[in-house]
Amino acid sequence: MMKDLVSFWRQNVWVRRLAVAAGVFLVYGWALKGLGIDLEMLKTSWPYMVDFLSRLWPPNLEIVDVAVKALIETIQMSLWGTTIGAAISLPVAVCSAHNLAPRWLRAVANFVQNAVRSVPSIVLGLFFVAATGLGAPAGTLAVGIYTVGYLAKFYQEAIEAVDPRSIESLQVAGASWVQIAQYGILPQVLPLGLGYTLYMFEYNIRAASVLGVVGAGGIGFELVSYFKSFEYTKGTTMMLVLLVVVTAIDAISSKLRRRLEAM
């Protein structure tokens, strides 16, 4: 009986597809039910949403200089935070890769990655604010540690996707796992790794702006201050300046990533 069911399952592709579709439908239905969306409230909330948006316009251009200064601080935080995170992520990724590290070391390195990813950036910001006080240093350190949780995973995936023949040839020659990583893997993953790093830098500019909520410096700190004091039009100016810079950085980094991938 069991063999017949297994045979029927393997021979009928449409049954497997139907089962997968049903499973996906059930999962999304379960998730939607858990959200507890109140459609009646959404129908009556439009006036409040329109009122909020009307308070954001027009932007107050008198504080453009303040916005630019705060944005420069945010970029500085993101630059140093991404660099710190990348420097820590590389050895963590090497220790996490299944084609390089022994099992016990992979377990430790993967635990470090998961532990960092499980801590929200706001919590990291609060921790470093307690350590260094309000301002950009706390935001820089928070961005750096936050970066490790994701950039190490990106590096790990790139390392595990390299051509195994280059690793095997070095193993036959008696190279240690450190030498294999240095000479057999890093040259192959360097363009992809740089592309990931550029993407993370771009993302960290937005993440650093969020850290201003806890006083970790940058444009987010000014943005939150304006909204708390109900100066919405000044907050709009901050967001518009951030939008312009993020768009420009996205365009530049996209071109650089395409060139790196072409290598």
PDB file of C-alpha atoms in Angstrom, residues 37-233:
ATOM      1  CA  ILE A  37      -6.838  43.015  10.045  1.00  0.00           C
ATOM      2  CA  ASP A  38      -9.906  45.115  10.768  1.00  0.00           C
ATOM      3  CA  LEU A  39     -11.335  46.095   7.389  1.00  0.00           C
ATOM      4  CA  GLU A  40     -13.991  48.325   8.958  1.00  0.00           C
ATOM      5  CA  MET A  41     -11.302  50.362  10.699  1.00  0.00           C
ATOM      6  CA  LEU A  42      -9.418  50.752   7.423  1.00  0.00           C
ATOM      7  CA  LYS A  43     -12.553  52.135   5.791  1.00  0.00           C
ATOM      8  CA  THR A  44     -12.968  54.822   8.451  1.00  0.00           C
ATOM      9  CA  SER A  45      -9.274  55.721   8.802  1.00  0.00           C
ATOM     10  CA  TRP A  46      -8.854  57.501   5.464  1.00  0.00           C
ATOM     11  CA  PRO A  47      -9.573  61.010   6.844  1.00  0.00           C
ATOM     12  CA  TYR A  48      -6.841  60.578   9.457  1.00  0.00           C
ATOM     13  CA  MET A  49      -4.351  59.368   6.883  1.00  0.00           C
ATOM     14  CA  VAL A  50      -5.119  62.272   4.575  1.00  0.00           C
ATOM     15  CA  ASP A  51      -4.817  64.701   7.486  1.00  0.00           C
ATOM     16  CA  PHE A  52      -1.381  63.324   8.375  1.00  0.00           C
ATOM     17  CA  LEU A  53      -0.133  63.585   4.793  1.00  0.00           C
ATOM     18  CA  SER A  54      -1.437  67.147   4.487  1.00  0.00           C
ATOM     19  CA  ARG A  55       0.679  68.162   7.474  1.00  0.00           C
ATOM     20  CA  LEU A  56       3.841  66.988   5.698  1.00  0.00           C
ATOM     21  CA  TRP A  57       3.452  69.468   2.861  1.00  0.00           C
ATOM     22  CA  PRO A  58       4.989  71.775   1.770  1.00  0.00           C
ATOM     23  CA  PRO A  59       8.550  70.972   2.896  1.00  0.00           C
ATOM     24  CA  ASN A  60      10.328  73.609   4.927  1.00  0.00           C
ATOM     25  CA  LEU A  61      13.400  74.441   2.827  1.00  0.00           C
ATOM     26  CA  GLU A  62      14.876  76.688   5.515  1.00  0.00           C
ATOM     27  CA  ILE A  63      16.528  73.658   7.130  1.00  0.00           C
ATOM     28  CA  VAL A  64      18.175  72.218   4.013  1.00  0.00           C
ATOM     29  CA  ASP A  65      21.608  73.016   5.444  1.00  0.00           C
ATOM     30  CA  VAL A  66      20.742  71.150   8.645  1.00  0.00           C
ATOM     31  CA  ALA A  67      19.466  68.199   6.613  1.00  0.00           C
ATOM     32  CA  VAL A  68      22.605  68.053   4.470  1.00  0.00           C
ATOM     33  CA  LYS A  69      24.857  68.202   7.532  1.00  0.00           C
ATOM     34  CA  ALA A  70      22.898  65.410   9.232  1.00  0.00           C
ATOM     35  CA  LEU A  71      22.930  63.355   6.044  1.00  0.00           C
ATOM     36  CA  ILE A  72      26.713  63.667   5.736  1.00  0.00           C
ATOM     37  CA  GLU A  73      26.980  62.320   9.280  1.00  0.00           C
ATOM     38  CA  THR A  74      24.694  59.429   8.305  1.00  0.00           C
ATOM     39  CA  ILE A  75      26.883  58.588   5.302  1.00  0.00           C
ATOM     40  CA  GLN A  76      29.977  58.690   7.503  1.00  0.00           C
ATOM     41  CA  MET A  77      28.304  56.343   9.981  1.00  0.00           C
ATOM     42  CA  SER A  78      27.319  53.969   7.183  1.00  0.00           C
ATOM     43  CA  LEU A  79      30.773  54.023   5.577  1.00  0.00           C
ATOM     44  CA  TRP A  80      32.620  53.167   8.773  1.00  0.00           C
ATOM     45  CA  GLY A  81      29.910  50.823  10.000  1.00  0.00           C
ATOM     46  CA  THR A  82      29.933  48.860   6.738  1.00  0.00           C
ATOM     47  CA  THR A  83      33.738  48.689   6.755  1.00  0.00           C
ATOM     48  CA  ILE A  84      33.825  47.417  10.327  1.00  0.00           C
ATOM     49  CA  GLY A  85      31.085  44.911   9.582  1.00  0.00           C
ATOM     50  CA  ALA A  86      32.827  43.679   6.410  1.00  0.00           C
ATOM     51  CA  ALA A  87      36.131  43.200   8.250  1.00  0.00           C
ATOM     52  CA  ILE A  88      34.407  41.058  10.879  1.00  0.00           C
ATOM     53  CA  SER A  89      32.142  39.268   8.393  1.00  0.00           C
ATOM     54  CA  LEU A  90      34.931  37.844   6.236  1.00  0.00           C
ATOM     55  CA  PRO A  91      36.542  35.575   8.873  1.00  0.00           C
ATOM     56  CA  VAL A  92      33.104  34.638  10.208  1.00  0.00           C
ATOM     57  CA  ALA A  93      32.043  33.623   6.683  1.00  0.00           C
ATOM     58  CA  VAL A  94      35.205  31.570   6.161  1.00  0.00           C
ATOM     59  CA  CYS A  95      34.547  29.760   9.430  1.00  0.00           C
ATOM     60  CA  SER A  96      30.913  29.158   8.400  1.00  0.00           C
ATOM     61  CA  ALA A  97      31.516  27.713   4.919  1.00  0.00           C
ATOM     62  CA  HIS A  98      30.988  23.956   4.644  1.00  0.00           C
ATOM     63  CA  ASN A  99      33.718  23.624   1.994  1.00  0.00           C
ATOM     64  CA  LEU A 100      36.365  25.160   4.254  1.00  0.00           C
ATOM     65  CA  ALA A 101      35.772  24.787   7.963  1.00  0.00           C
ATOM     66  CA  PRO A 102      35.316  21.712  10.155  1.00  0.00           C
ATOM     67  CA  ARG A 103      31.843  20.989  11.500  1.00  0.00           C
ATOM     68  CA  TRP A 104      32.462  22.246  15.039  1.00  0.00           C
ATOM     69  CA  LEU A 105      33.803  25.559  13.753  1.00  0.00           C
ATOM     70  CA  ARG A 106      30.868  25.953  11.364  1.00  0.00           C
ATOM     71  CA  ALA A 107      28.463  25.410  14.242  1.00  0.00           C
ATOM     72  CA  VAL A 108      30.091  28.176  16.287  1.00  0.00           C
ATOM     73  CA  ALA A 109      30.305  30.634  13.371  1.00  0.00           C
ATOM     74  CA  ASN A 110      26.715  30.015  12.268  1.00  0.00           C
ATOM     75  CA  PHE A 111      25.549  30.518  15.833  1.00  0.00           C
ATOM     76  CA  VAL A 112      27.322  33.902  15.870  1.00  0.00           C
ATOM     77  CA  GLN A 113      25.571  34.897  12.637  1.00  0.00           C
ATOM     78  CA  ASN A 114      22.164  33.822  13.909  1.00  0.00           C
ATOM     79  CA  ALA A 115      22.697  35.546  17.249  1.00  0.00           C
ATOM     80  CA  VAL A 116      23.555  38.863  15.574  1.00  0.00           C
ATOM     81  CA  ARG A 117      20.618  38.637  13.150  1.00  0.00           C
ATOM     82  CA  SER A 118      18.210  37.963  15.995  1.00  0.00           C
ATOM     83  CA  VAL A 119      19.037  41.294  17.673  1.00  0.00           C
ATOM     84  CA  PRO A 120      17.129  44.261  16.153  1.00  0.00           C
ATOM     85  CA  SER A 121      19.205  47.240  15.076  1.00  0.00           C
ATOM     86  CA  ILE A 122      17.304  49.441  17.544  1.00  0.00           C
ATOM     87  CA  VAL A 123      18.469  47.247  20.428  1.00  0.00           C
ATOM     88  CA  LEU A 124      22.048  47.462  19.180  1.00  0.00           C
ATOM     89  CA  GLY A 125      21.661  51.228  19.006  1.00  0.00           C
ATOM     90  CA  LEU A 126      20.418  51.378  22.590  1.00  0.00           C
ATOM     91  CA  PHE A 127      23.302  49.197  23.753  1.00  0.00           C
ATOM     92  CA  PHE A 128      25.975  51.359  22.137  1.00  0.00           C
ATOM     93  CA  VAL A 129      24.264  54.574  23.236  1.00  0.00           C
ATOM     94  CA  ALA A 130      24.628  53.247  26.771  1.00  0.00           C
ATOM     95  CA  ALA A 131      28.309  52.505  26.046  1.00  0.00           C
ATOM     96  CA  THR A 132      29.394  55.662  24.191  1.00  0.00           C
ATOM     97  CA  GLY A 133      26.582  58.157  24.766  1.00  0.00           C
ATOM     98  CA  LEU A 134      24.319  59.868  22.242  1.00  0.00           C
ATOM     99  CA  GLY A 135      25.700  60.566  18.799  1.00  0.00           C
ATOM    100  CA  ALA A 136      27.345  59.083  15.729  1.00  0.00           C
ATOM    101  CA  PRO A 137      29.822  56.710  17.464  1.00  0.00           C
ATOM    102  CA  ALA A 138      26.948  54.654  18.875  1.00  0.00           C
ATOM    103  CA  GLY A 139      25.241  54.529  15.491  1.00  0.00           C
ATOM    104  CA  THR A 140      28.464  53.530  13.735  1.00  0.00           C
ATOM    105  CA  LEU A 141      29.088  50.607  16.080  1.00  0.00           C
ATOM    106  CA  ALA A 142      25.464  49.508  15.892  1.00  0.00           C
ATOM    107  CA  VAL A 143      25.559  49.535  12.069  1.00  0.00           C
ATOM    108  CA  GLY A 144      28.849  47.622  12.105  1.00  0.00           C
ATOM    109  CA  ILE A 145      27.555  44.793  14.282  1.00  0.00           C
ATOM    110  CA  TYR A 146      24.206  44.729  12.475  1.00  0.00           C
ATOM    111  CA  THR A 147      26.070  44.348   9.177  1.00  0.00           C
ATOM    112  CA  VAL A 148      27.855  41.212  10.376  1.00  0.00           C
ATOM    113  CA  GLY A 149      24.608  39.274  10.683  1.00  0.00           C
ATOM    114  CA  TYR A 150      23.823  39.686   6.980  1.00  0.00           C
ATOM    115  CA  LEU A 151      27.092  40.344   5.184  1.00  0.00           C
ATOM    116  CA  ALA A 152      28.712  37.262   6.737  1.00  0.00           C
ATOM    117  CA  LYS A 153      25.845  35.173   5.343  1.00  0.00           C
ATOM    118  CA  PHE A 154      26.256  36.735   1.896  1.00  0.00           C
ATOM    119  CA  TYR A 155      29.993  36.036   1.961  1.00  0.00           C
ATOM    120  CA  GLN A 156      29.360  32.480   3.130  1.00  0.00           C
ATOM    121  CA  GLU A 157      26.967  31.782   0.237  1.00  0.00           C
ATOM    122  CA  ALA A 158      29.519  33.158  -2.226  1.00  0.00           C
ATOM    123  CA  ILE A 159      32.305  31.021  -0.758  1.00  0.00           C
ATOM    124  CA  GLU A 160      30.207  27.862  -0.866  1.00  0.00           C
ATOM    125  CA  ALA A 161      29.376  28.473  -4.550  1.00  0.00           C
ATOM    126  CA  VAL A 162      32.990  28.444  -5.798  1.00  0.00           C
ATOM    127  CA  ASP A 163      34.312  25.816  -8.192  1.00  0.00           C
ATOM    128  CA  PRO A 164      35.172  22.779  -6.008  1.00  0.00           C
ATOM    129  CA  ARG A 165      37.986  21.725  -8.345  1.00  0.00           C
ATOM    130  CA  SER A 166      40.171  24.629  -7.245  1.00  0.00           C
ATOM    131  CA  ILE A 167      39.712  23.568  -3.634  1.00  0.00           C
ATOM    132  CA  GLU A 168      40.455  19.924  -4.418  1.00  0.00           C
ATOM    133  CA  SER A 169      43.681  20.798  -6.236  1.00  0.00           C
ATOM    134  CA  LEU A 170      44.931  22.773  -3.247  1.00  0.00           C
ATOM    135  CA  GLN A 171      43.938  19.985  -0.879  1.00  0.00           C
ATOM    136  CA  VAL A 172      45.902  17.478  -2.959  1.00  0.00           C
ATOM    137  CA  ALA A 173      48.900  19.813  -2.772  1.00  0.00           C
ATOM    138  CA  GLY A 174      48.652  19.716   1.025  1.00  0.00           C
ATOM    139  CA  ALA A 175      47.419  23.266   1.580  1.00  0.00           C
ATOM    140  CA  SER A 176      45.856  24.134   4.919  1.00  0.00           C
ATOM    141  CA  TRP A 177      42.279  25.399   5.063  1.00  0.00           C
ATOM    142  CA  VAL A 178      43.596  28.932   5.615  1.00  0.00           C
ATOM    143  CA  GLN A 179      45.715  28.672   2.446  1.00  0.00           C
ATOM    144  CA  ILE A 180      42.753  27.219   0.551  1.00  0.00           C
ATOM    145  CA  ALA A 181      40.671  30.206   1.594  1.00  0.00           C
ATOM    146  CA  GLN A 182      43.412  32.681   0.715  1.00  0.00           C
ATOM    147  CA  TYR A 183      44.493  31.328  -2.673  1.00  0.00           C
ATOM    148  CA  GLY A 184      41.636  29.178  -3.922  1.00  0.00           C
ATOM    149  CA  ILE A 185      38.461  30.926  -2.803  1.00  0.00           C
ATOM    150  CA  LEU A 186      38.988  34.616  -2.121  1.00  0.00           C
ATOM    151  CA  PRO A 187      40.129  35.445  -5.694  1.00  0.00           C
ATOM    152  CA  GLN A 188      36.910  33.874  -7.009  1.00  0.00           C
ATOM    153  CA  VAL A 189      34.500  35.492  -4.553  1.00  0.00           C
ATOM    154  CA  LEU A 190      36.127  38.932  -4.406  1.00  0.00           C
ATOM    155  CA  PRO A 191      34.016  40.588  -7.158  1.00  0.00           C
ATOM    156  CA  LEU A 192      30.790  39.137  -5.767  1.00  0.00           C
ATOM    157  CA  GLY A 193      31.816  40.001  -2.208  1.00  0.00           C
ATOM    158  CA  LEU A 194      32.524  43.608  -3.174  1.00  0.00           C
ATOM    159  CA  GLY A 195      29.105  43.787  -4.823  1.00  0.00           C
ATOM    160  CA  TYR A 196      27.462  42.538  -1.637  1.00  0.00           C
ATOM    161  CA  THR A 197      29.426  45.084   0.386  1.00  0.00           C
ATOM    162  CA  LEU A 198      28.274  47.939  -1.834  1.00  0.00           C
ATOM    163  CA  TYR A 199      24.686  46.791  -1.481  1.00  0.00           C
ATOM    164  CA  MET A 200      25.068  46.650   2.299  1.00  0.00           C
ATOM    165  CA  PHE A 201      26.548  50.154   2.364  1.00  0.00           C
ATOM    166  CA  GLU A 202      23.549  51.438   0.435  1.00  0.00           C
ATOM    167  CA  TYR A 203      21.184  49.645   2.808  1.00  0.00           C
ATOM    168  CA  ASN A 204      23.027  50.869   5.904  1.00  0.00           C
ATOM    169  CA  ILE A 205      22.356  54.494   5.009  1.00  0.00           C
ATOM    170  CA  ARG A 206      18.666  53.785   5.509  1.00  0.00           C
ATOM    171  CA  ALA A 207      19.350  51.626   8.581  1.00  0.00           C
ATOM    172  CA  ALA A 208      21.493  54.360  10.124  1.00  0.00           C
ATOM    173  CA  SER A 209      18.673  56.855   9.676  1.00  0.00           C
ATOM    174  CA  VAL A 210      16.373  54.563  11.669  1.00  0.00           C
ATOM    175  CA  LEU A 211      18.884  54.409  14.522  1.00  0.00           C
ATOM    176  CA  GLY A 212      18.286  58.112  15.139  1.00  0.00           C
ATOM    177  CA  VAL A 213      15.150  57.022  17.002  1.00  0.00           C
ATOM    178  CA  VAL A 214      17.352  55.986  19.932  1.00  0.00           C
ATOM    179  CA  GLY A 215      19.669  58.981  19.674  1.00  0.00           C
ATOM    180  CA  ALA A 216      22.401  57.271  17.659  1.00  0.00           C
ATOM    181  CA  GLY A 217      23.096  60.342  15.524  1.00  0.00           C
ATOM    182  CA  GLY A 218      22.639  61.056  11.843  1.00  0.00           C
ATOM    183  CA  ILE A 219      19.627  62.292   9.943  1.00  0.00           C
ATOM    184  CA  GLY A 220      17.320  59.959  11.844  1.00  0.00           C
ATOM    185  CA  PHE A 221      17.959  61.829  15.078  1.00  0.00           C
ATOM    186  CA  GLU A 222      16.925  65.125  13.490  1.00  0.00           C
ATOM    187  CA  LEU A 223      13.935  63.500  11.779  1.00  0.00           C
ATOM    188  CA  VAL A 224      12.594  62.054  15.007  1.00  0.00           C
ATOM    189  CA  SER A 225      13.145  65.347  16.818  1.00  0.00           C
ATOM    190  CA  TYR A 226      11.057  67.232  14.273  1.00  0.00           C
ATOM    191  CA  PHE A 227       8.223  64.731  14.351  1.00  0.00           C
ATOM    192  CA  LYS A 228       8.167  64.702  18.142  1.00  0.00           C
ATOM    193  CA  SER A 229       7.804  68.480  18.128  1.00  0.00           C
ATOM    194  CA  PHE A 230       5.090  68.267  15.410  1.00  0.00           C
ATOM    195  CA  GLU A 231       7.260  70.116  12.876  1.00  0.00           C
ATOM    196  CA  TYR A 232       6.163  67.854  10.063  1.00  0.00           C
ATOM    197  CA  THR A 233       7.217  70.061   7.165  1.00  0.00           C
TER     198      THR A 233
END
